[in-house]
C-alpha cells in the first residue's frame, strides 16, 4: 500500500531539497522505450554553503545525476532497470552533443545514485559494488566499477550524523524513526525544517487515508507521527500568531496549496466557508479530509 505514496513523497522531498541547488526534473522520460527517471538533477552555479546544508546528499548532487529512491530493498532486476535508464540518458546526451558539435568526457556524463533502505551482500557482490577507498565518501555508499557511473546507497549503513540526515529520512524502520526525531529536534529557524516536516506530515496523511493498511503502513504512520504532530502544532501556532482574518486566510490557502499541489478555482471557492470554523477545527479538517471530502462539505452551497 505504501509504494505509491512513498514514490510521490520521495520525488517531492528530493525536489524540495535540490531545487535551490539547480534544475530538478521529476519523472523525466528518456529515449528508446519510454522510461521515466525518478529524479534528474543538473546543478547550477552555487555557493558552497548551499550544498553543505544537505551534507552527503549535497555531495552527491555536486554534479549532474539521476536519483532513484526505493521504499523496499532494491533487487538485481530493479538495479538493471535503473542502469538501462542511465545508459539511455547517456546516449541521448551524447547524440545531442554530436549534433551541436560538442564533446562530453566520461566525467561529464551523469552518475546514477540508487537509494535503497538496505543492500544485501549478494546484490553488492553481484554488481561489483565497493566502498570508496579514497575516504571521500561515507560508509554505506558502494560504487560500481568506474565506467558504470553508478553507486548503491545502503541507507541503513549510513552513520547517524547530521551529514546523512536527509538520506536517512528515506530509510525504513528504526533508521527512519531516528531521522524523524532528529528532524523534529532541529532549531525552528533551520532553513529546511518547516518544509520537510510538512512533506512528511502529508505523506502520513496520505498513507493513513488508504484502505487495508498493512503492518508496514502502520509502522510508517508511527514513524512519521512526531513530524506530523510537530508540523500540526507549528501550523496552529502560526495561525494564532497571524491573528488577522487576512493572515488566517493566507494560512488556509497555503495549507490547501501544499496538500493538493495547487490552489485552483474549485479550492479557492471554499476558502471563505472554511474560514467560518474555529481555528483548531479548521486546521484539523484541512489536515485530515481529502480534496473530495473538502469539496463535498464546503462546496455544497456553491453548486
Coordinates of C-alpha atoms in Angstrom, one line a residue:
X1 CA 0.0 0.0 0.0
X2 CA 2.8 2.4 0.8
X3 CA 4.6 2.1 -2.6
X4 CA 2.7 4.9 -4.4
X5 CA 2.6 7.4 -1.5
X6 CA 6.3 6.7 -1.0
X7 CA 7.1 7.3 -4.6
X8 CA 5.2 10.6 -4.6
X9 CA 6.8 11.7 -1.3
X10 CA 10.3 10.7 -2.4
X11 CA 10.1 12.8 -5.6
X12 CA 8.6 15.8 -3.8
X13 CA 11.1 15.5 -1.0
X14 CA 14.2 15.3 -3.2
X15 CA 12.8 18.1 -5.4
X16 CA 12.3 20.3 -2.3
X17 CA 15.9 19.7 -1.1
X18 CA 17.6 20.0 -4.5
X19 CA 15.7 22.9 -6.1
X20 CA 17.8 25.6 -4.5
X21 CA 21.0 24.0 -6.0
X22 CA 20.0 23.6 -9.6
X23 CA 17.4 22.2 -12.1
X24 CA 15.3 19.3 -11.0
X25 CA 13.1 17.2 -13.3
X26 CA 10.6 14.8 -11.9
X27 CA 9.8 11.6 -13.8
X28 CA 12.0 12.6 -16.8
X29 CA 11.4 10.5 -19.9
X30 CA 14.4 9.0 -21.6
X31 CA 14.8 7.8 -25.2
X32 CA 14.2 4.3 -26.7
X33 CA 11.3 2.6 -25.0
X34 CA 9.7 5.2 -22.8
X35 CA 11.2 5.1 -19.4
X36 CA 11.0 7.6 -16.6
X37 CA 13.8 8.6 -14.3
X38 CA 12.6 9.5 -10.8
X39 CA 14.9 12.5 -10.4
X40 CA 17.1 14.1 -13.0
X41 CA 19.3 16.8 -11.4
X42 CA 21.6 19.4 -13.0
X43 CA 23.5 21.6 -10.6
X44 CA 23.6 25.4 -11.0
X45 CA 26.5 27.6 -10.1
X46 CA 26.1 27.9 -6.4
X47 CA 27.7 28.8 -3.1
X48 CA 29.4 26.0 -1.3
X49 CA 27.4 26.7 1.8
X50 CA 24.1 26.0 0.0
X51 CA 25.1 22.4 -0.9
X52 CA 26.8 21.9 2.5
X53 CA 23.4 22.1 4.3
X54 CA 22.4 18.9 2.5
X55 CA 25.5 17.0 3.7
X56 CA 26.0 13.7 1.8
X57 CA 23.1 14.4 -0.5
X58 CA 24.7 17.8 -1.4
X59 CA 27.9 16.0 -2.1
X60 CA 26.1 13.6 -4.4
X61 CA 24.4 16.5 -6.2
X62 CA 27.6 18.3 -6.9
X63 CA 27.4 17.0 -10.5
X64 CA 24.6 16.0 -12.9
X65 CA 23.0 12.9 -11.6
X66 CA 20.0 10.6 -11.6
X67 CA 18.4 9.6 -8.3
X68 CA 16.3 6.5 -7.9
X69 CA 14.8 6.1 -4.4
X70 CA 13.3 2.8 -3.3
X71 CA 11.0 2.1 -0.5
X72 CA 11.9 -1.6 -0.3
X73 CA 15.5 -3.0 -0.8
X74 CA 16.3 -2.8 -4.5
X75 CA 16.5 -6.1 -6.4
X76 CA 19.0 -7.1 -9.1
X77 CA 16.3 -6.6 -11.7
X78 CA 15.5 -3.1 -10.4
X79 CA 19.2 -2.1 -10.4
X80 CA 19.4 -3.3 -14.0
X81 CA 16.4 -1.2 -15.0
X82 CA 18.0 1.8 -13.4
X83 CA 21.2 1.2 -15.4
X84 CA 19.1 1.0 -18.6
X85 CA 17.7 4.4 -17.8
X86 CA 21.2 5.8 -17.1
X87 CA 22.6 4.4 -20.4
X88 CA 19.6 5.6 -22.4
X89 CA 20.2 9.1 -21.0
X90 CA 23.9 8.9 -21.7
X91 CA 23.1 8.0 -25.3
X92 CA 20.7 10.9 -25.6
X93 CA 23.2 13.4 -24.2
X94 CA 26.0 12.1 -26.5
X95 CA 23.8 12.4 -29.6
X96 CA 22.8 15.9 -28.6
X97 CA 26.5 16.8 -28.1
X98 CA 27.4 15.4 -31.6
X99 CA 24.5 17.4 -33.2
X100 CA 25.8 20.6 -31.6
X101 CA 29.4 19.7 -32.4
X102 CA 30.4 19.4 -28.8
X103 CA 32.1 16.6 -26.8
X104 CA 31.3 15.0 -23.5
X105 CA 34.0 13.4 -21.4
X106 CA 33.3 10.4 -19.2
X107 CA 33.5 12.6 -16.2
X108 CA 30.8 14.9 -17.6
X109 CA 28.2 12.1 -18.0
X110 CA 25.7 12.0 -15.2
X111 CA 26.1 9.5 -12.4
X112 CA 23.3 7.2 -11.1
X113 CA 22.6 7.1 -7.3
X114 CA 20.3 4.2 -6.3
X115 CA 18.9 5.0 -2.8
X116 CA 17.9 1.7 -1.1
X117 CA 16.9 1.2 2.6
X118 CA 19.4 -1.7 2.6
X119 CA 21.6 -3.7 0.2
X120 CA 22.3 -7.4 0.5
X121 CA 25.9 -8.7 0.3
X122 CA 24.7 -10.8 -2.7
X123 CA 23.5 -7.7 -4.5
X124 CA 26.7 -5.7 -3.8
X125 CA 29.0 -8.5 -4.8
X126 CA 27.0 -9.3 -7.9
X127 CA 27.4 -5.8 -9.2
X128 CA 31.0 -5.5 -8.0
X129 CA 29.9 -2.6 -5.8
X130 CA 32.6 -1.5 -3.3
X131 CA 33.2 1.2 -0.7
X132 CA 35.3 4.2 -1.8
X133 CA 38.9 3.6 -0.9
X134 CA 39.9 7.3 -1.0
X135 CA 37.9 8.1 2.1
X136 CA 36.0 10.9 0.3
X137 CA 32.6 9.1 0.7
X138 CA 30.6 7.9 3.7
X139 CA 30.2 4.3 4.9
X140 CA 27.2 2.8 3.2
X141 CA 27.9 4.2 -0.3
X142 CA 29.0 1.5 -2.7
X143 CA 30.4 2.3 -6.1
X144 CA 30.1 0.0 -9.1
X145 CA 33.1 -0.1 -11.5
X146 CA 34.0 3.4 -12.5
X147 CA 32.8 3.3 -16.1
X148 CA 29.4 2.3 -15.0
X149 CA 28.9 5.7 -13.3
X150 CA 26.7 4.2 -10.6
X151 CA 26.6 3.9 -6.8
X152 CA 24.3 2.0 -4.5
X153 CA 23.5 3.8 -1.2
X154 CA 22.6 1.4 1.6
X155 CA 20.7 3.8 3.8
X156 CA 20.7 1.6 6.9
X157 CA 24.6 1.6 6.8
X158 CA 25.0 5.4 6.8
X159 CA 26.4 6.8 10.0
X160 CA 23.8 8.6 12.1
X161 CA 25.2 12.1 11.7
X162 CA 23.8 15.4 10.6
X163 CA 25.6 14.9 7.2
X164 CA 23.4 11.9 6.4
X165 CA 20.1 13.1 7.9
X166 CA 18.4 13.9 4.6
X167 CA 19.1 10.5 3.2
X168 CA 18.2 8.6 6.3
X169 CA 14.7 10.1 6.2
X170 CA 14.2 7.9 3.1
X171 CA 15.1 4.8 5.1
X172 CA 12.8 2.3 6.9
X173 CA 12.0 1.2 10.4
X174 CA 14.3 2.3 13.2
X175 CA 16.6 4.2 10.8
X176 CA 13.8 6.4 9.6
X177 CA 12.3 6.8 13.1
X178 CA 15.6 8.2 14.4
X179 CA 16.0 10.5 11.4
X180 CA 12.4 11.9 12.0
X181 CA 13.2 12.5 15.7
X182 CA 16.4 14.4 14.7
X183 CA 14.5 16.5 12.2
X184 CA 11.9 17.4 14.8
X185 CA 14.7 18.4 17.2
X186 CA 16.3 20.9 14.7
X187 CA 16.0 24.6 15.6
X188 CA 12.8 26.2 14.2
X189 CA 15.0 28.6 12.2
X190 CA 16.7 25.7 10.3
X191 CA 16.1 26.5 6.5
X192 CA 14.8 23.1 5.7
X193 CA 12.9 22.0 8.8
X194 CA 9.5 23.5 8.1
X195 CA 9.0 22.4 4.5
X196 CA 10.3 18.9 5.2
X197 CA 8.1 18.5 8.2
X198 CA 5.2 19.4 6.0
X199 CA 6.1 16.9 3.3
X200 CA 6.4 14.1 6.0
X201 CA 3.1 15.1 7.5
X202 CA 1.4 15.0 4.1
X203 CA 2.9 11.5 3.5
X204 CA 1.5 10.3 6.8
X205 CA -1.9 11.7 5.9
X206 CA -1.9 10.0 2.5
X207 CA -0.9 6.6 4.0
X208 CA -3.4 6.9 6.9
X209 CA -6.2 7.6 4.4
X210 CA -5.5 4.4 2.4
X211 CA -7.7 1.3 2.7
X212 CA -6.5 -2.0 4.0
X213 CA -3.5 -0.8 5.9
X214 CA -0.6 -3.3 6.2
X215 CA 1.7 -3.7 9.2
X216 CA 4.3 -1.8 7.2
X217 CA 1.8 1.0 6.7
X218 CA 1.1 1.2 10.4
X219 CA 4.8 1.2 11.3
X220 CA 5.3 4.0 8.8
X221 CA 2.5 6.0 10.3
X222 CA 4.1 5.6 13.7
X223 CA 7.5 6.7 12.4
X224 CA 6.1 9.8 10.8
X225 CA 3.8 10.8 13.7
X226 CA 6.4 13.0 15.5
X227 CA 6.8 15.0 12.3
X228 CA 3.1 15.2 11.8
X229 CA 2.4 16.4 15.3
X230 CA 5.1 18.9 15.3
X231 CA 4.0 20.4 12.0
X232 CA 0.4 20.5 13.1
X233 CA 1.3 22.3 16.3
X234 CA 3.6 24.7 14.4
X235 CA 0.9 25.4 11.9
X236 CA -1.7 26.0 14.6
X237 CA 0.6 28.4 16.5
X238 CA 1.4 30.3 13.3
X239 CA -2.3 30.7 12.6
X240 CA -2.8 32.1 16.1
X241 CA 0.1 34.5 15.8
X242 CA -1.1 35.8 12.4
X243 CA -4.2 36.9 14.2
X244 CA -5.9 38.9 11.5
X245 CA -8.5 37.4 9.2
X246 CA -6.2 38.2 6.2
X247 CA -3.4 36.3 7.8
X248 CA -5.6 33.3 8.7
X249 CA -7.0 33.3 5.1
X250 CA -3.4 33.1 3.8
X251 CA -2.7 30.2 6.1
X252 CA -5.8 28.3 4.8
X253 CA -4.7 28.9 1.2
X254 CA -1.2 27.8 1.9
X255 CA -2.4 24.6 3.6
X256 CA -4.6 23.8 0.6
X257 CA -1.9 24.5 -1.9
X258 CA 0.7 22.4 0.0
X259 CA -1.7 19.5 0.4
X260 CA -3.1 19.4 -3.1
X261 CA -0.3 20.9 -5.2
X262 CA -2.2 24.0 -6.4
X263 CA -4.9 26.4 -5.3
X264 CA -7.3 26.1 -8.3
X265 CA -10.7 27.8 -8.7
X266 CA -12.6 25.0 -7.0
X267 CA -10.4 25.1 -3.9
X268 CA -10.4 28.9 -3.9
X269 CA -14.2 29.0 -3.7
X270 CA -14.3 27.0 -0.5
X271 CA -11.8 29.1 1.5
X272 CA -14.4 31.6 2.8
X273 CA -16.6 28.8 4.1
X274 CA -13.6 27.1 5.8
X275 CA -12.7 30.4 7.4
X276 CA -16.0 30.4 9.3
X277 CA -14.8 27.5 11.5
X278 CA -12.8 27.9 14.7
X279 CA -9.1 27.8 14.1
X280 CA -8.5 24.4 15.7
X281 CA -11.3 22.6 13.9
X282 CA -10.4 24.3 10.7
X283 CA -6.8 23.1 10.9
X284 CA -7.9 19.5 11.9
X285 CA -10.2 19.2 8.8
X286 CA -7.6 20.7 6.5
X287 CA -5.1 18.1 7.6
X288 CA -7.5 15.1 7.6
X289 CA -10.0 15.5 4.8
X290 CA -9.3 14.6 1.2
X291 CA -9.9 17.1 -1.6
X292 CA -13.2 15.4 -2.5
X293 CA -14.4 15.5 1.1
X294 CA -13.5 19.2 1.5
X295 CA -15.3 20.0 -1.8
X296 CA -18.4 18.0 -0.7
X297 CA -18.5 19.5 2.8
X298 CA -17.8 23.1 2.0
X299 CA -18.8 23.4 -1.7
X300 CA -22.5 22.4 -1.3
X301 CA -23.9 25.9 -1.2
X302 CA -21.7 26.9 -4.2
X303 CA -23.4 24.4 -6.6

